[in-house]
Each structure stands twice: as structure tokens, then as C-alpha cells.
Coordinates of C-alpha atoms and ligand atoms in Angstrom, one line a residue:
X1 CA 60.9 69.5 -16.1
X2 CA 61.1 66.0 -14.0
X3 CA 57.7 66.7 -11.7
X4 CA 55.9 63.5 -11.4
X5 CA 52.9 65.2 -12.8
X6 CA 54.0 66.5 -16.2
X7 CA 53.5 63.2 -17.8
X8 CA 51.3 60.8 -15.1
X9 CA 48.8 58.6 -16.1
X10 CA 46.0 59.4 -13.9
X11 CA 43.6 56.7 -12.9
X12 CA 40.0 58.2 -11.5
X13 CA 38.5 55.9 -8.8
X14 CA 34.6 57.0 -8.1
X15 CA 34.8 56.2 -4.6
X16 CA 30.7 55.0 -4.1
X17 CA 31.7 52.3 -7.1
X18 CA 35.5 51.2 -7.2
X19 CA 35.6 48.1 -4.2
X20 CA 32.9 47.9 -1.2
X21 CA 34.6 46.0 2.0
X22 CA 32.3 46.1 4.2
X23 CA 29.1 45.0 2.9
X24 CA 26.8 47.6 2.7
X25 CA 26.8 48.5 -1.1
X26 CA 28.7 51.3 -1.8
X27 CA 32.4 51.7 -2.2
X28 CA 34.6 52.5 0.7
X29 CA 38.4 53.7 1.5
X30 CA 39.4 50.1 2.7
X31 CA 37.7 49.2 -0.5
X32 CA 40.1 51.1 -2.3
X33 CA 42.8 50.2 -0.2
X34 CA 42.8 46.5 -1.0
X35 CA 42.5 46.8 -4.6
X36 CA 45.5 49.1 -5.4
X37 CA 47.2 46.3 -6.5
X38 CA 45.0 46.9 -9.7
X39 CA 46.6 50.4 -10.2
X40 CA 50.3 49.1 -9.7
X41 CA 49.8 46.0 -12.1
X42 CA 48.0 48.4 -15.0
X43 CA 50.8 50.6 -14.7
X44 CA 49.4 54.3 -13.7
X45 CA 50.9 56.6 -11.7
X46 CA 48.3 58.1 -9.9
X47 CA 44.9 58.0 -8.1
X48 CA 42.1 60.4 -7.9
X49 CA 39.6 60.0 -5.5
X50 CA 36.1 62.0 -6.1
X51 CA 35.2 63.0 -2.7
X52 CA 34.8 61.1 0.5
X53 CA 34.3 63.8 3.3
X54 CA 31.1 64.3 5.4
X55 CA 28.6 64.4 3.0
X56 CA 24.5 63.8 3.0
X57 CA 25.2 62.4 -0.5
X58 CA 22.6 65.1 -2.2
X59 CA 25.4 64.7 -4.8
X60 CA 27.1 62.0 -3.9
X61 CA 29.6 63.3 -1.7
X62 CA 30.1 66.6 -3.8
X63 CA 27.9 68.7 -1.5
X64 CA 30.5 68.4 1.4
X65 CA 29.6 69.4 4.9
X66 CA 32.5 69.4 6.3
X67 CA 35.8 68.9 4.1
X68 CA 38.3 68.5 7.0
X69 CA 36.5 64.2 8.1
X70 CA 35.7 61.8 6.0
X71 CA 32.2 60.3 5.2
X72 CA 31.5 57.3 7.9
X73 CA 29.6 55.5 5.1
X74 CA 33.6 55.8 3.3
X75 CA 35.5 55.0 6.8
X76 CA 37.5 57.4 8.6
X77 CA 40.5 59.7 8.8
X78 CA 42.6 56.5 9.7
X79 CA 41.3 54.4 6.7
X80 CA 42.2 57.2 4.6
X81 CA 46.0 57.5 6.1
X82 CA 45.9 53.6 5.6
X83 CA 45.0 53.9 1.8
X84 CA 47.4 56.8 1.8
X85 CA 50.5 54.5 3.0
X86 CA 49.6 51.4 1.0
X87 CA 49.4 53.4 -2.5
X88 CA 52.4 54.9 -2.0
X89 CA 54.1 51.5 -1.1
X90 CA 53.1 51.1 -4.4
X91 CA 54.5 53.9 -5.8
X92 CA 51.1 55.5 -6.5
X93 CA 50.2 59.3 -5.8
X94 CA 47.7 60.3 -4.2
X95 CA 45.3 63.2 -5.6
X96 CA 42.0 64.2 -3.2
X97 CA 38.8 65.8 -5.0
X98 CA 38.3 69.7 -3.3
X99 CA 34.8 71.1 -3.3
X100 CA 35.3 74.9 -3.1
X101 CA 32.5 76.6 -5.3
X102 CA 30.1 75.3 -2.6
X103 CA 29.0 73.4 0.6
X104 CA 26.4 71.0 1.3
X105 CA 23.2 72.8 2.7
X106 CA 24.0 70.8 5.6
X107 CA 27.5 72.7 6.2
X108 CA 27.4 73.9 9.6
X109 CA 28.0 77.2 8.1
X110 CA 25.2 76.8 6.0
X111 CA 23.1 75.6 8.5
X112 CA 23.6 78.4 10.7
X113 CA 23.2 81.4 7.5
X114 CA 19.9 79.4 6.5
X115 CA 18.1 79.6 9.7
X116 CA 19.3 83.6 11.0
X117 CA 19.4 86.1 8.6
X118 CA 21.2 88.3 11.2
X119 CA 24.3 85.8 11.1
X120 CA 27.9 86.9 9.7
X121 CA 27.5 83.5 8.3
X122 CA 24.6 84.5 5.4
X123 CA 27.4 86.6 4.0
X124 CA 29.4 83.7 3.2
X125 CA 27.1 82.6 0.7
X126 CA 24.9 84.2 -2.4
X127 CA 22.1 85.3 -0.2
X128 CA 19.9 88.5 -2.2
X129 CA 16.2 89.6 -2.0
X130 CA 13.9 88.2 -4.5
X131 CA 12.5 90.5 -7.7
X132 CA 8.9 90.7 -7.2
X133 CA 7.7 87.2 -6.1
X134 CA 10.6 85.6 -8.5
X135 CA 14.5 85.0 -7.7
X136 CA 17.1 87.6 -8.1
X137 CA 17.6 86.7 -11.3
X138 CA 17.1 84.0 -14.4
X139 CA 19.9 81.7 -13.9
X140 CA 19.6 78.1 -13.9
X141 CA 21.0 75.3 -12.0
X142 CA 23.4 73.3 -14.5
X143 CA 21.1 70.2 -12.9
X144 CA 18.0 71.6 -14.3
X145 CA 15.0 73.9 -12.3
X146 CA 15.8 77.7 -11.1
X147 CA 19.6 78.5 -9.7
X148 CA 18.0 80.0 -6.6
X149 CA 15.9 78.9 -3.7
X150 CA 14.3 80.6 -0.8
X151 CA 15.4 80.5 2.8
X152 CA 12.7 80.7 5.6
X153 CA 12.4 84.7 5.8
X154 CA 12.0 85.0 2.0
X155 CA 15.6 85.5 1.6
X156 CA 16.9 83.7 -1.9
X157 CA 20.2 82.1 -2.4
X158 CA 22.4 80.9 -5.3
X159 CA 23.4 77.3 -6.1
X160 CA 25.0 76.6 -9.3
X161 CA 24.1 73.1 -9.2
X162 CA 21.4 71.1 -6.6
X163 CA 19.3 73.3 -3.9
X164 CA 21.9 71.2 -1.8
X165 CA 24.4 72.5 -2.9
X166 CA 25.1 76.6 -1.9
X167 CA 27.5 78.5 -3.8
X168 CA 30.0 80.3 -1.3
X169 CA 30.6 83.7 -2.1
X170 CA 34.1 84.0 -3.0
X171 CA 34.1 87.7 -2.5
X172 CA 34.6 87.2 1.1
X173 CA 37.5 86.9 2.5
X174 CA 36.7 84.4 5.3
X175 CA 35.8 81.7 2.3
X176 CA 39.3 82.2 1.1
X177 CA 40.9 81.5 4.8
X178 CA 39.0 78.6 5.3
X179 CA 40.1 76.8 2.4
X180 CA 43.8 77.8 2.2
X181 CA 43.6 76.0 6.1
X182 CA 41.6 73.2 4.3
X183 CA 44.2 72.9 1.8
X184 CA 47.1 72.7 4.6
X185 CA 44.7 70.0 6.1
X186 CA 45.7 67.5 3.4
X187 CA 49.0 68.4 2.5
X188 CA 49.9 67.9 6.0
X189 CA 48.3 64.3 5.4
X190 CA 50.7 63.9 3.1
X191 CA 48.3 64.2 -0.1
X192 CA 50.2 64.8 -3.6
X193 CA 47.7 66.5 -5.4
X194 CA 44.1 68.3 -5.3
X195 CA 41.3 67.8 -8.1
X196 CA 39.3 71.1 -7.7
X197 CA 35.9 70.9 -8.5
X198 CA 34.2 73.2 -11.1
X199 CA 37.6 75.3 -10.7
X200 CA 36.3 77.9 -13.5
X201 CA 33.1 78.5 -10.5
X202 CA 34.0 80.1 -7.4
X203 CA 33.5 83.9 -8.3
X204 CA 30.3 85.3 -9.8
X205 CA 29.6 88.3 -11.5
X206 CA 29.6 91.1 -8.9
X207 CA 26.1 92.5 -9.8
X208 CA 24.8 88.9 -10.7
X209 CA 23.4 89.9 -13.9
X210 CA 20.8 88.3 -15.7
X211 CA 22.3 85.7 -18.6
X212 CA 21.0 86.6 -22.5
X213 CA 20.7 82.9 -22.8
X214 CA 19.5 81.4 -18.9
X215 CA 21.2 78.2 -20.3
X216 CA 23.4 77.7 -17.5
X217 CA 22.8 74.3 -16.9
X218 CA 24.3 73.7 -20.9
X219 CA 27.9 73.3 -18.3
X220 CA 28.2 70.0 -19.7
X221 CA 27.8 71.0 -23.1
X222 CA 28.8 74.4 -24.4
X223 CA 29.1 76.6 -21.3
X224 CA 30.2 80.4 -22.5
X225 CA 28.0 82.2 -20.2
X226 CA 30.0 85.1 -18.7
X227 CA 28.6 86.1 -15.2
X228 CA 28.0 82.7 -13.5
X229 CA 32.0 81.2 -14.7
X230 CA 35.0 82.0 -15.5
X231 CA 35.2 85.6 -13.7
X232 CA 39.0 87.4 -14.1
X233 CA 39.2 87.1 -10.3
X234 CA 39.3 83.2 -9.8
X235 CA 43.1 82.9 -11.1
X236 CA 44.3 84.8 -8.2
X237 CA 42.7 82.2 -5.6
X238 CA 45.0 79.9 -7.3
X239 CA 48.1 82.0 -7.3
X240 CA 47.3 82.0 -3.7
X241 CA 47.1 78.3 -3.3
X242 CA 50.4 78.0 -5.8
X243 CA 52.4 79.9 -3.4
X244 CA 50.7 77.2 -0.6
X245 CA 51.4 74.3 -2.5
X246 CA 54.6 75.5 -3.4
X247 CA 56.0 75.6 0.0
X248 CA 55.6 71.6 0.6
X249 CA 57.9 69.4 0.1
X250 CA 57.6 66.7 -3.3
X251 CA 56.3 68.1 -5.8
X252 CA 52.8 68.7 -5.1
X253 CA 49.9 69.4 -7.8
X254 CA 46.7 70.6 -8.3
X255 CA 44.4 70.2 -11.2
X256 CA 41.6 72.0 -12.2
X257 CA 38.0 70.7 -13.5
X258 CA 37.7 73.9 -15.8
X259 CA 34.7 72.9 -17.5
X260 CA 35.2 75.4 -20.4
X261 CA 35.5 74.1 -24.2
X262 CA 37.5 76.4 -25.4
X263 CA 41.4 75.7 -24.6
X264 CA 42.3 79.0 -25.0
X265 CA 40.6 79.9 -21.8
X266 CA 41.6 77.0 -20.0
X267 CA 45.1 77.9 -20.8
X268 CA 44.8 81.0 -18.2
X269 CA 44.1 78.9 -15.3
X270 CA 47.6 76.7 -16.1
X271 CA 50.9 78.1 -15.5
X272 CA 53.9 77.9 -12.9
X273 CA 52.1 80.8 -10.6
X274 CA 48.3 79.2 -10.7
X275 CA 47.4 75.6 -11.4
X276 CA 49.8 72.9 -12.7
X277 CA 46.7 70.9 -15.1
X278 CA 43.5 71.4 -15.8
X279 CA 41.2 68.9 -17.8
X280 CA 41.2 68.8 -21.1
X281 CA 37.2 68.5 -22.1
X282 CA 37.8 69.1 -26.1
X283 CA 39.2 65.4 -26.3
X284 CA 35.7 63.7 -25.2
X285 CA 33.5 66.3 -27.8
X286 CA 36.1 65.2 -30.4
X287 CA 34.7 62.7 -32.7
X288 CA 36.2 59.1 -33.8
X289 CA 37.9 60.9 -37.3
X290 CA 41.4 61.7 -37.7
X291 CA 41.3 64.8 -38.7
X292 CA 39.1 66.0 -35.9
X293 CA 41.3 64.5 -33.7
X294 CA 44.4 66.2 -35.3
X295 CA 42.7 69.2 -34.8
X296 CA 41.9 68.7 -30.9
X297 CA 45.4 67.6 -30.1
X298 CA 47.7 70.3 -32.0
X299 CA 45.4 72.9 -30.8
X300 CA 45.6 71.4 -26.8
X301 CA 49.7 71.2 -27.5
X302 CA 50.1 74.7 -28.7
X303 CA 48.6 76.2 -25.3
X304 CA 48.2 73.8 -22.6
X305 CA 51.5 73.3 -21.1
X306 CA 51.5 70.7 -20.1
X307 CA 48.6 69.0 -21.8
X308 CA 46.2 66.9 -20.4
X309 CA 43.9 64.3 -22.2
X310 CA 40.4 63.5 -21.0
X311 CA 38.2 60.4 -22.8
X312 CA 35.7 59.8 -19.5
X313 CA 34.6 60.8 -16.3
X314 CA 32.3 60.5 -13.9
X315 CA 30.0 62.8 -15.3
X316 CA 30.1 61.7 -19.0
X317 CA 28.8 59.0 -21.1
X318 CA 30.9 56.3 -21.3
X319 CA 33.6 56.6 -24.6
X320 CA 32.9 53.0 -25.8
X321 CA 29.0 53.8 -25.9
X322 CA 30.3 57.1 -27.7
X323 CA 32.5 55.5 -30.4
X324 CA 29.3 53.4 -31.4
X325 CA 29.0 51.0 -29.0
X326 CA 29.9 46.9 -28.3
X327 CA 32.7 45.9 -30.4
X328 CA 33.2 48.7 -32.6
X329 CA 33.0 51.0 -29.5
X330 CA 35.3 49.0 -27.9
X331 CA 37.8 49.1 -31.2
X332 CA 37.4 52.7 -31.1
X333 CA 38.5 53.6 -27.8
X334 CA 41.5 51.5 -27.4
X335 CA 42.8 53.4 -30.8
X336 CA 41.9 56.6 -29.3
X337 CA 43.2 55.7 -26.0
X338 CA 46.7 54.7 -27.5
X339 CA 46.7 57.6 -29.3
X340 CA 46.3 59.9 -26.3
X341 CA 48.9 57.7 -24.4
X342 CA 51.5 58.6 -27.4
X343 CA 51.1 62.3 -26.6
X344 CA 53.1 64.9 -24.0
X345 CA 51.1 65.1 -21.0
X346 CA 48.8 63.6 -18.8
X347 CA 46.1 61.0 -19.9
X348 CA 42.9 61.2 -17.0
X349 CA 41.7 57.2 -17.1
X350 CA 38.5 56.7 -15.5
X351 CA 37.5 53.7 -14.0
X352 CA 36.6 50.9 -16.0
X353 CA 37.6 52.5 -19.4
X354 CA 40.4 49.7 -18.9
X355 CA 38.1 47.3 -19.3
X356 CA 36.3 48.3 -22.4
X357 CA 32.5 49.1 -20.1
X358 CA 29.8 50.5 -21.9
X359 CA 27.5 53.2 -20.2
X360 CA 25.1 50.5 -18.5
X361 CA 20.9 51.4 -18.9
X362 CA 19.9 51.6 -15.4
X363 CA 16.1 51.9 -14.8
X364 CA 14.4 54.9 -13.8
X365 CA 13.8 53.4 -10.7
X366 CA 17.3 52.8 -9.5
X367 CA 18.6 56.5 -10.8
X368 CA 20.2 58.7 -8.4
X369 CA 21.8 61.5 -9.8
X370 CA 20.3 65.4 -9.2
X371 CA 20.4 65.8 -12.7
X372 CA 17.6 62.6 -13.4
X373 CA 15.6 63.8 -10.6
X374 CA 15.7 68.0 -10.6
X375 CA 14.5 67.4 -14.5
X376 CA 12.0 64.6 -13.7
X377 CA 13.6 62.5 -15.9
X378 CA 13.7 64.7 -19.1
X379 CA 17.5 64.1 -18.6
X380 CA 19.0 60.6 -18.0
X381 CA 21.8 61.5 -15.5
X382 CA 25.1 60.5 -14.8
X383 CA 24.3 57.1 -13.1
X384 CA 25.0 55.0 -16.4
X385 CA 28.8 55.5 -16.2
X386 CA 28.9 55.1 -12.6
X387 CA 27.7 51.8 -12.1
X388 CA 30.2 49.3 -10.1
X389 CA 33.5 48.1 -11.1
X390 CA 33.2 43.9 -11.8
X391 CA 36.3 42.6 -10.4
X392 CA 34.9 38.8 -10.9
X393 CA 32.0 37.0 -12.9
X394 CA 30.0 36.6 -9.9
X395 CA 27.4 37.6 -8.6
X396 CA 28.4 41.0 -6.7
X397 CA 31.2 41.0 -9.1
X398 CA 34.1 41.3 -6.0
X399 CA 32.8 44.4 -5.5
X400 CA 30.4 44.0 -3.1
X401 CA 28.9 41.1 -0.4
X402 CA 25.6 43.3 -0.5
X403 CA 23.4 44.7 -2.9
X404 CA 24.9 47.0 -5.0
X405 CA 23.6 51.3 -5.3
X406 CA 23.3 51.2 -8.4
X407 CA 23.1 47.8 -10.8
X408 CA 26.0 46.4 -12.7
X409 CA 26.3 46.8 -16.6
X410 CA 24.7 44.2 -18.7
X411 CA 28.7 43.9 -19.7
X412 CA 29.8 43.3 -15.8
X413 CA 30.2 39.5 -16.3
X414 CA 32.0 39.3 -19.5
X415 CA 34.0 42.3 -19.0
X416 CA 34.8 41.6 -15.2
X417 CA 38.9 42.1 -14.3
X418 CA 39.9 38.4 -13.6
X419 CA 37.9 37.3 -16.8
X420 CA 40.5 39.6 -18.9
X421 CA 43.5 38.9 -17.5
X422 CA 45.6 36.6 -19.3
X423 CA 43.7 37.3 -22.2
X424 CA 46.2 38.9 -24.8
X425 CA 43.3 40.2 -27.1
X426 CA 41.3 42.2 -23.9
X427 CA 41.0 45.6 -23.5
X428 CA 42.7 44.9 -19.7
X429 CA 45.7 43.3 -21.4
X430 CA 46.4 46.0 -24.2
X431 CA 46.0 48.8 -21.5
X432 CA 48.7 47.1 -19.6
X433 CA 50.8 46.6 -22.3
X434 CA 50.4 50.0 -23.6
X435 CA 50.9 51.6 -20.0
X436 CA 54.1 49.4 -19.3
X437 CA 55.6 50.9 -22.9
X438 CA 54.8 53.9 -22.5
X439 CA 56.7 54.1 -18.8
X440 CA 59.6 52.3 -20.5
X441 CA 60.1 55.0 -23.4
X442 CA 59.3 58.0 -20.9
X443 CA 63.0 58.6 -20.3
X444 CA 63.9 58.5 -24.2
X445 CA 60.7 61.2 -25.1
X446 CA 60.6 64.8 -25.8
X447 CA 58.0 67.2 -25.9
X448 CA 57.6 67.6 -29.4
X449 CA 55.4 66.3 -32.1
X450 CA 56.2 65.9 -35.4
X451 CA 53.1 64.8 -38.0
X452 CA 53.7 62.8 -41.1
X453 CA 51.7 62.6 -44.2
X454 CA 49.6 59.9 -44.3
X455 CA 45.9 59.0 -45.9
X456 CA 43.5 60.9 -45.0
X457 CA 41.7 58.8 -42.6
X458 CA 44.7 57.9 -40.9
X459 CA 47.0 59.8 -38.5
X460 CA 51.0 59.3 -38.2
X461 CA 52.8 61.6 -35.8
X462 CA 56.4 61.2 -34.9
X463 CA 57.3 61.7 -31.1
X464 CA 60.6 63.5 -30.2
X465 CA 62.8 60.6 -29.1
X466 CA 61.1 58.6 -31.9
X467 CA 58.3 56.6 -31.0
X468 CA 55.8 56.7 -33.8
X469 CA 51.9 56.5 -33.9
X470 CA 49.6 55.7 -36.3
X471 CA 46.1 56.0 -36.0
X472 CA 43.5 54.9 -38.3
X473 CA 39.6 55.8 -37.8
X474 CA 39.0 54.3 -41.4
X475 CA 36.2 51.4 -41.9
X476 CA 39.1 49.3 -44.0
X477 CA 42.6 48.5 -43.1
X478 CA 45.0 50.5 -44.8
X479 CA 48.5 50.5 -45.8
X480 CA 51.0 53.5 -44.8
X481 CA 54.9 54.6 -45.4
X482 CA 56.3 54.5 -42.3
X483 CA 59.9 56.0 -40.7
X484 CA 60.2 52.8 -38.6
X485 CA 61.6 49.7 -38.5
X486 CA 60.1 48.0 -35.2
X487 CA 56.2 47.6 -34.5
X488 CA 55.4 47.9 -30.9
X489 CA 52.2 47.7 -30.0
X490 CA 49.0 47.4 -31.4
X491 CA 45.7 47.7 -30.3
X492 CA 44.3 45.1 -32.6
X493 CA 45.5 41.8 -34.0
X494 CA 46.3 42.1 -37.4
X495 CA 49.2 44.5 -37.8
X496 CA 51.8 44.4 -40.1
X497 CA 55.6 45.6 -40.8
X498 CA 57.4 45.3 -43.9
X499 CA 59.8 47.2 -45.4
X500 CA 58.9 50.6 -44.1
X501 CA 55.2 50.1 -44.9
X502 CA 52.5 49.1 -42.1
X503 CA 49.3 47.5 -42.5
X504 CA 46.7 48.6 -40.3
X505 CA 43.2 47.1 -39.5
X506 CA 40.3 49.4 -39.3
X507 CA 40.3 51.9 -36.2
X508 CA 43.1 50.6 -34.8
X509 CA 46.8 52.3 -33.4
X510 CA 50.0 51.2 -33.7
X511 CA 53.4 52.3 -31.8
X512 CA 56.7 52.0 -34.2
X513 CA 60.0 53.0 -34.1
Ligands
NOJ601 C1 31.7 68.5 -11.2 C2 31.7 67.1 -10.7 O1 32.6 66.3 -11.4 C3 30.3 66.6 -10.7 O2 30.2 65.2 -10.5 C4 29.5 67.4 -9.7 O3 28.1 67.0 -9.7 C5 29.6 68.9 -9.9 N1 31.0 69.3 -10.2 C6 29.2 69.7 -8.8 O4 30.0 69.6 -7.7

């Protein structure tokens, strides 16, 4: 039970938007090389990377033409072996982003299946005939517009997401060599873990049936639709790469983007035979109430083993802006945060989370992302939670000498790293405080989770080993019995211990023992 992963806090770095070093606007590997320091002083354990390889960007680097190089816009194979060695100096792991459900259109295999339909090459991908003039059938693309496109002899094929982006088809058994060898590629590296992207994707349904609802693109909202996800087959691709990763030395891990919002079929894709995490998406549609959150967490305990506990990502609103917003927003999310970090498990952190950003309004000018373009702007995108990190108060922030691809928060100046530290009240200085406790009790804590009565707005859970929690989403403080003797941590000023009874400012959590 001592694998690194079990319990790491995971810090997600969007590569474009973490630290630019050479000038040109977007983030870089030497970039992310210089600022690990961050990492090591906020205390995580790991670092995701999205993806850096080969990439015309279609999807900012998850179309991926060729997964084995990395993006020269990013560096090279020698920057990445550089930021490799430096984090774990550190003492940071390393976790790479894999892109298996598809390529980029400009995939050399892809290439080649496009432009001859003779090639063994088409049969790597979803290529069908059409039905009448239409596609083959009514999916959609989770970005918006038809799931299908036509190739030059009239030919249709599949993608999931942009027209970029072709869905391999996973049926064939060359896809499944290539990436077991691509896999080998980065553990060789010396890698410590894989993110796999849309992990619940690879397989389709064999006869590509058409969906009741064609609501595919609802992925990032309530995706049950049976013949496009989620196929019985895709498990046994990751037994496969179990047994792969399984063979390496130091505990290597893989975690799966299983964007499915019902834990109980998440729970088949984790296990010690298929993958060791996947994300945990019912945290972020949890609301800001105690007894939702109760809900969310005893249900993830009972059947994710471990568990893992997602806020934010690169594809979803900002939690701040989610929790209401500015101060109260801000309030919200360190009490939810600390509450996550009291749990079993791994808590995903995404970038700038520690420093309390908001999603930032970026006009429709400078958006970027497939999803604000394929639905002419009828959806905003993902670009307002990927805007760049402010290291300092100035202009470019320290993240950049250039002009930035996408514009800073309205929050960049206020919020900005160096403008926190020191500052006992910031959201920067309670993560740190609440990372370096946690990593001090980790020896002393168990797996299980013991909940005390409380009010109703309010939350106290007892840890095995005995850390306590208390949460409060109430508008008023509160006052609540508690087994403890020593307060912690808190989240905000203003909480109090006397004799077995805490005081507790609205929406705030406290750590006791
Ligand atoms: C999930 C990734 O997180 C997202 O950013 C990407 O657009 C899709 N998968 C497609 O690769």
C-alpha cells in the first residue's frame, strides 16, 4: 500500500500557459523547467503535463501527430529529459498526457489514409461510406457540428472531437502495437506516470449505431451515450498496458480521463490489473452544500479505490467562478479544497487554483478553443481557465517577455505568485500550509472515514489516525462539538477552540485533532 500514487497531490501544468522562456508567448518545457521550484515550495508530489508532442495545435497539442517528439514551439526531446531530471531533484514525479482515442489529421498515418483509399492505413481509422448524401450516421462531435467529415473520394470518417482530430479504430490490432511501443517510449525516458486522454474513448460500437439522443457533444456534461464510450472492450487495452507498466521499475502509474459521471462505471476502469486512478468528475458537478458534498465523497470512497478528487481542469470553468465568484468564490474553494485534501486519495490541482484565479472573460476575438469556433460562438470555450499563470505584478506577469496567446485575468496583478507570498491570509499561503500538513500527517493516516454528527450545514468527518475536518458551507459561523483538542489549520481567520467546541466562520474548514 506505499505506491507514491495512492495518496499524491497532483499539480496540472497546461503547458501553452504555465512559464514562456523564450519569448514567443506560449509556455515551453524550459518554461516549466525553471519554475519547478513553485511545485517543491507548495508542497505537491507530482506534475502533469497536457501534451507537448508534434502537434499543429488544432487542439492545442491534443491532436498529436506524432507522439514519440516533442512540439518545437515546446523545445525538444533534450528539454524534456532536462525538466525530467530537475523535477525529480526535486523530488517531483513526472506524469506525461497520452492521446490514444485519436491523431492529428496531420499524423503521417493519417495523412497517408486521407489521400489513398487503397492504403492499409484507412483501416486504422473510422473510415465508412456515407448514407445517401449524409454521414454514416447522427453522431456529433463533443465540440459541436457533425462527428464525421468527408475525405477526397467521398469516403467519411469519424472524429469524436475536431475534424482534426481522427478517431483510430481500436479494433485493429496495429493501433494497439503502436501504442504499447509508444508507451515503452516514455517509460524508457524515465516517465512515472501517463494521463490518458478520453480513456473511456478508444473503442466504438462495432456497428456504429445511430445514438437515440445525437447529444454526443453533452461529454462534458452528462455523457451516457452507449455506442460512441465506454465499450466493454476498452478495459482490456489497459490490462495490456498494466502488465507493460508493471514490468518497470518504481512504481509507475497511469490515470485515466474517464469522463463518465457515474462512479460506478468509472470504478471498472480502476483496479490492480487495469488502471491505477482515474479522475474523479462528480467532485466539480458537486455543489458548495454539505450534504451534496457528503454525498459525492462517501459514494467516490465506497468504489474508487483509491479515490481521486477533481475541482478544475483545463477543460472546466474555473471553481472560484463556480462557488460564486470574487471573495466568496474564493472562500469557497479553499473550504472545499481542504476538505478534499483531508480525504484518502489523490487531490488533481490545476494550475492557478493555488492562487484563488477566477475564469478570466477573454474577448471573442482572442478565443481559441474548437469548441468557441466549431459552434460559432454559441459556446464560450475553454479558453477562460487557460489564460497564463501571473508569476509577478508586471506587465507579462513573469510569464512571458512577449505577447501572451491568450490575455491575462482581470485578477493576474492582484493574484500574481510573488504578490501572495508572505501573505498569511492568501490563498498561495493557506495551500502551502495545508499541503505541508497534510505531508506531515500522511504517515499517521488510515484509509478510513468516520462522520460525526454535526449541523446540518456543516460537515465533521474523523480521519483514521485522527485528523479531524470540519466543513461549513453555511452563510453564518457556527459553533460545533468537536473530538479534538488542537486546531490545525484553517482556511479563514477567525476560528476558534474551546473546550471541545469550535467556532467556525461561514464556508470555511478547519483540521483538528
Ligand atoms: C480531453 C482533454 O482534456 C481536452 O482538453 C481535449 O480537448 C479532449 N480530451 C480531446 O483530446
Amino acid at each position: 500500500m506505499s505506491e507514491w500514487w495512492r495518496d499524491a497531490v497532483v499539480y496540472e501544468v497546461y503547458v501553452r500557459s504555465w512559464m514562456d522562456a523564450d519569448g514567443d508567448g506560449v509556455g515551453d518545457l524550459d518554461g516549466i523547467r525553471s519554475r519547478l521550484g513553485h511545485l517543491a515550495d507548495l508542497g505537491v508530489d507530482a506534475v502533469w503535463t497536457t501534451p507537448f508532442y508534434v502537434s499543429p495545435m488544432a487542439d492545442h497539442g491534443y491532436d498529436v501527430a506524432d507522439p514519440r517528439d516533442v512540439d518545437p514551439q515546446f523545445g525538444d526531446l533534450a528539454a524534456f529529459d532536462a525538466l525530467l531530471a530537475e523535477a525529480h531533484r526535486l523530488g517531483l514525479k513526472v506524469i506525461v498526457d497520452l492521446v490514444p482515442n485519436h491523431s492529428s489529421s496531420a499524423h503521417p498515418w493519417f495523412v497517408e489514409a486521407l489521400a489513398d483509399p487503397a492504403s492499409p492505413m484507412r483501416a486504422r481509422y473510422l473510415f465508412r461510406p456515407g448514407r445517401g448524401d449524409g454521414p454514416p450516421n447522427n453522431w456529433t462531435s463533443v465540440f459541436g457540428g457533425p462527428a464525421w467529415s468527408q475525405a477526397p473520394d467521398g469516403a467519411w470518417y469519424l472524429h469524436l472531437f475536431d475534424s482534426a482530430q481522427p478517431d483510430f479504430d481500436w479494433r485493429n490490432p496495429d493501433v494497439h502495437a503502436e501504442w504499447l511501443d509508444v508507451l515503452r517510449f516514455w517509460l524508457d525516458r524515465g516517465v512515472d506516470g501517463f494521463r490518458i486522454d478520453v480513456a473511456h474513448g478508444l473503442y466504438k460500437h462495432p456497428d456504429l449505431p445511430d445514438q437515440p439522443e445525437p447529444e454526443a457533444h453533452e461529454q462534458f456534461a452528462a455523457n451516457t451515450e452507449a455506442q460512441a464510450w465506454d465499450q466493454p472492450e476498452v478495459v482490456e487495452v489497459y490490462e495490456a498496458w498494466r502488465r507493460l507498466t508493471d514490468s518497470y521499475d518504481g512504481d509507475r502509474m497511469m490515470v485515466g480521463e474517464v469522463f463518465l459521471l457515474d462512479v460506478d462505471k468509472v470504478a471498472r476502469y480502476v483496479s490492480d490489473a487495469r488502471l491505477h486512478q482515474a479522475f474523479n468528475f462528480t467532485v466539480f458537478q458537486t455543489p458548495f452544500d454539505a450534504q451534496a458534498l457528503r454525498e459525492t465523497i462517501e459514494k467516490s470512497l465506497a468504489v474508487l479505490h483509491p479515490a481521486t478528487w477533481v475541482l478544475s481542469n483545463h477543460d472546466l470553468t474555473r471553481h472560484v467562478t463556480r462557488y460564486g465568484g470574487g471573495q466568496l468564490g474564493r472562500r469557497r474553494g479553499l473550504a472545499a479544497t481542504a476538505l478534499l485534501l483531508a480525504l484518502p486519495g489523490s487531490p488533481y490541482l490545476y494550475q492557478g487554483e493555488e492562487l484563488g484565479l477566477e475564469e478570466a472573460e477573454v474577448p471573442p476575438e482572442r478565443r481559441t478553443d474548437p469548441i468557441f469556433l466549431r459552434t460559432h460562438g454559441a459556446e464560450a470555450g475553454r479558453d477562460g481557465c487557460r489564460t497564463p499563470m501571473p508569476w509577478t505584478a508586471e506587465p507579462g506577469h513573469g510569464f512571458t517577455t512577449g505577447d501572451p496567446w491568450l490575455p491575462f485575468g482581470a485578477d493576474a496583478a492582484a493574484l500574481a505568485v510573488d504578490v501572495q507570498t508572505g501573505d498569511p491570509s492568501s490563498v498561495l499561503e493557506t495551500y502551502r500550509r495545508l499541503l505541508a500538513r497534510r505531508r506531515a500527517l500522511r504517515s499517521t493516516l488510515g484509509d478510513g472515514v468516520e462522520w460525526l454528527p454535526g449541523p446540518p450545514d456543516v460537515l465533521v468527518l474523523r480521519r483514521e489516525g485522527g485528523l479531524v475536518c470540519v466543513t461549513s458551507t453555511a452563510a453564518e459561523p457556527v459553533e460545533v462539538r468537536v473530538p479534538a483538542t488542537e486546531l490545525l489549520e484553517s482556511t479563514a481567520a477567525g476560528a476558534e477552540l474551546a473546550d471541545g467546541v469550535l467556532t467556525l466562520p461561514a464556508a470555511t474548514t478547519a483540521w483538528l485533532r
